[in-house]
PDB file of C-alpha atoms in Angstrom:
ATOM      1  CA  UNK A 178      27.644  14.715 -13.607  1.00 93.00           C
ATOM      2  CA  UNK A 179      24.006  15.259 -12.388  1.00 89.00           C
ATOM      3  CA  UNK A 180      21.724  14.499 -14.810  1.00 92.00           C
ATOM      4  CA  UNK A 181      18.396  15.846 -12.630  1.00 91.00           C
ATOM      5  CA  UNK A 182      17.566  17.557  -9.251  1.00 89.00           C
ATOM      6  CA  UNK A 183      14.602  18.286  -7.892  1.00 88.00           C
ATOM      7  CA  UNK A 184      13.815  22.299  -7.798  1.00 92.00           C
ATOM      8  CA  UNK A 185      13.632  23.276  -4.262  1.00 92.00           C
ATOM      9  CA  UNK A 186      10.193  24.636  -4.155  1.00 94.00           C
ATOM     10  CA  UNK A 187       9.178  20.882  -6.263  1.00 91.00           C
ATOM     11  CA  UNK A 188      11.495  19.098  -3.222  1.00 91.00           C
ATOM     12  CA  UNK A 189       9.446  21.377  -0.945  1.00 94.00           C
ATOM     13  CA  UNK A 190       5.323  20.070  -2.250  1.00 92.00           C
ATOM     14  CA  UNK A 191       6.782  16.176  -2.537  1.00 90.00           C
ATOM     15  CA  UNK A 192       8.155  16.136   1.345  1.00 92.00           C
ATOM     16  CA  UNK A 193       4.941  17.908   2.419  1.00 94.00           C
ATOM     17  CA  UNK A 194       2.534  15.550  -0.135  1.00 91.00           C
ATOM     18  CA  UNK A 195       4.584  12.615   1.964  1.00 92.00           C
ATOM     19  CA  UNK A 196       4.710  13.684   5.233  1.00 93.00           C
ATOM     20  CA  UNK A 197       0.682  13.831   5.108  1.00 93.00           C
ATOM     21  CA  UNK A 198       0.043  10.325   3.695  1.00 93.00           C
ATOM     22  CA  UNK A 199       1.920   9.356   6.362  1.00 95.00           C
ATOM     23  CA  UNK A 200       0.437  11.152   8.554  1.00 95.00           C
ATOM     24  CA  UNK A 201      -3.108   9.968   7.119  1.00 93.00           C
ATOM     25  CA  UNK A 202      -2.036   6.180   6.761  1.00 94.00           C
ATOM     26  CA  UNK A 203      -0.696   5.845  10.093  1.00 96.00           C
ATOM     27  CA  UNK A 204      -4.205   6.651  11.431  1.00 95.00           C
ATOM     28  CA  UNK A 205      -5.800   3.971   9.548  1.00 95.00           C
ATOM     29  CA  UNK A 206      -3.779   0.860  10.265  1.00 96.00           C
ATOM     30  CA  UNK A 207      -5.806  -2.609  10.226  1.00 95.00           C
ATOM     31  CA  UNK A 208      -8.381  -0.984   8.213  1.00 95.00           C
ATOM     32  CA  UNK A 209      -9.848  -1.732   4.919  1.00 95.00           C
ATOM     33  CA  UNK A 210      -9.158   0.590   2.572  1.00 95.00           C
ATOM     34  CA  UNK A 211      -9.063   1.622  -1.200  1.00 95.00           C
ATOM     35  CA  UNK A 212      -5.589   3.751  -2.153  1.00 93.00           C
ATOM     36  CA  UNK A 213      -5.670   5.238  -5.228  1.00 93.00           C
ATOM     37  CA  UNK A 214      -2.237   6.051  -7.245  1.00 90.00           C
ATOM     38  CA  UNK A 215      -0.791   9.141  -8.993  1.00 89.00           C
ATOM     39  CA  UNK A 216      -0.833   6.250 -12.457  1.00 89.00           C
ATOM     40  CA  UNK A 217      -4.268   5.854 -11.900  1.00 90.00           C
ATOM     41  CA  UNK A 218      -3.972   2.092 -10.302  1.00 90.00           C
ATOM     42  CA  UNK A 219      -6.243   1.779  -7.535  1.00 92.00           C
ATOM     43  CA  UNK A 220      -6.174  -0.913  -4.413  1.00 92.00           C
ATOM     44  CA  UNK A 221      -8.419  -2.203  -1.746  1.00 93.00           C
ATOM     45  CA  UNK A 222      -7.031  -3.844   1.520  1.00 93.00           C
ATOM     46  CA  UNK A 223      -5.780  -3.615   4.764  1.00 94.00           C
ATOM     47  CA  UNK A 224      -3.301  -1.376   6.238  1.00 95.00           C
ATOM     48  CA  UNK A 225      -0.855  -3.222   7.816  1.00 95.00           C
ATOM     49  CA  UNK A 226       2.512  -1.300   8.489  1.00 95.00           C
ATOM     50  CA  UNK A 227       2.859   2.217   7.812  1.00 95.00           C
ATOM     51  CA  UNK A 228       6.656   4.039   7.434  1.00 94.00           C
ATOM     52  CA  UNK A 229       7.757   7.291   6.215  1.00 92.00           C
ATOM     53  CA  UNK A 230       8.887   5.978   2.873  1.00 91.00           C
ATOM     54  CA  UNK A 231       6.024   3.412   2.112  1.00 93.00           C
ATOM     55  CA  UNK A 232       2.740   2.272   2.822  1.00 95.00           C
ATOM     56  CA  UNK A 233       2.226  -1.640   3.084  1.00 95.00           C
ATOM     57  CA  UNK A 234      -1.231  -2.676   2.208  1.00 94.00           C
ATOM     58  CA  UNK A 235      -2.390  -6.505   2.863  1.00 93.00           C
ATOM     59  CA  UNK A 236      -4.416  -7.308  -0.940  1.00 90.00           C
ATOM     60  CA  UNK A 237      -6.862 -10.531  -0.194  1.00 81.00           C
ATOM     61  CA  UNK A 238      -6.383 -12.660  -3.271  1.00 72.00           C
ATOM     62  CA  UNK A 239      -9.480 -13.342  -4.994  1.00 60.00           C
ATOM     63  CA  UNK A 240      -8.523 -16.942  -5.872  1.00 50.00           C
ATOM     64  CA  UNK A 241      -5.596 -19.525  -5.231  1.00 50.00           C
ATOM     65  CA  UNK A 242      -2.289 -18.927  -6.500  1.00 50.00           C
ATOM     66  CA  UNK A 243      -1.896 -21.472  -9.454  1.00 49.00           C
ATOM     67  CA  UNK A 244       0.920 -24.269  -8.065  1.00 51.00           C
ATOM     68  CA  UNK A 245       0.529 -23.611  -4.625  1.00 53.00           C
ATOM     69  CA  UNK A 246      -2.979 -24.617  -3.875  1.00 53.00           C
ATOM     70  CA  UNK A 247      -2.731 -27.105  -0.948  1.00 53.00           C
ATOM     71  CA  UNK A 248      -6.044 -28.382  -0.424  1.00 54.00           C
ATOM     72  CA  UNK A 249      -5.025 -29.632   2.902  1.00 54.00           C
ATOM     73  CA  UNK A 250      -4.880 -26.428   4.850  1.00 52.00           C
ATOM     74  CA  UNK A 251      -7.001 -23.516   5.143  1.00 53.00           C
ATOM     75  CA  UNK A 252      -7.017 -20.816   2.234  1.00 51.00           C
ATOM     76  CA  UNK A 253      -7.010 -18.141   4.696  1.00 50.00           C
ATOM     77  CA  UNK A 254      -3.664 -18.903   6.098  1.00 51.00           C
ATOM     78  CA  UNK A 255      -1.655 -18.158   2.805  1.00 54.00           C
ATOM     79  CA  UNK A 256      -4.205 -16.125   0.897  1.00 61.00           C
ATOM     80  CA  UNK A 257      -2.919 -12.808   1.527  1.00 71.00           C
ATOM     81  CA  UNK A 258      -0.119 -10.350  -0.491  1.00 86.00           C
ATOM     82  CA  UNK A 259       1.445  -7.406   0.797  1.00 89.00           C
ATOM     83  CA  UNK A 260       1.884  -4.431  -1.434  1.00 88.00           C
ATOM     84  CA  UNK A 261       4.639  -1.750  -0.487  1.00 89.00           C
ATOM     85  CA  UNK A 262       3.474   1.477  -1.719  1.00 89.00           C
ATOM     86  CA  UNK A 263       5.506   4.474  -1.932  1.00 89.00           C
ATOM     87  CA  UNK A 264       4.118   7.319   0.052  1.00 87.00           C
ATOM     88  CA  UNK A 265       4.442  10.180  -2.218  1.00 80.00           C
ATOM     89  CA  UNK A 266       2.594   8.528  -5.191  1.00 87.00           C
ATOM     90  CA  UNK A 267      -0.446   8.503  -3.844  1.00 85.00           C
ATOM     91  CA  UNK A 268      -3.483  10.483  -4.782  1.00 83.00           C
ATOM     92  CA  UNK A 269      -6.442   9.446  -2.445  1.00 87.00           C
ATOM     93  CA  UNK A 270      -6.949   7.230   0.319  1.00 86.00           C
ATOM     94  CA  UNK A 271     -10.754   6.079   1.083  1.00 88.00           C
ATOM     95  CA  UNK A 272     -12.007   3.947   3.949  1.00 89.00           C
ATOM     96  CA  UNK A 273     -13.814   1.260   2.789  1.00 89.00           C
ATOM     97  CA  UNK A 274     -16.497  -0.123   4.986  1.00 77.00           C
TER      98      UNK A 274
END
């Protein structure tokens, strides 16, 4: 029993809306940049993989992860998440200087 599908002309505007963040993300990798969602959340980081389902953006933590603080190596080596975000909920993508 199918409970929802997509109208074609709504399947139509989503592949499209995807196919041009893609597009638009793959141009951009190992940049810093702010991507904004449909929800309203917004993120700044790097670029770092690009597919046509999802976009995965490196997020700098702003301060150590509580337990796993090791102050005998470098912050830098383990300070970094990586957010998969799906390509057709995204709103705006802006380089960030």
């Amino acid at each position: 029993m199918v409970i929802y599908e997509a109208k074609p002309d709504c399947q139509k505007v989503v592949k499209q809306a995807k196919e041009e963040a893609y597009q638009a993300c793959s141009q951009y990798v190992n940049r810093y940049v702010r991507l904004q969602r449909m929800s309203g959340d917004s993120f700044e980081g790097y670029i770092v993989h690009v597919d046509p389902e999802f976009v995965y953006l490196q997020v700098p933590q702003q301060q150590p992860a509580r337990g796993f603080f090791n102050p005998y190596y470098p912050n830098y080596y383990y300070n970094n998440t990586v957010l998969p975000l799906v390509l057709f909920g995204l709103l705006a993508i802006t380089l960030l200087l």
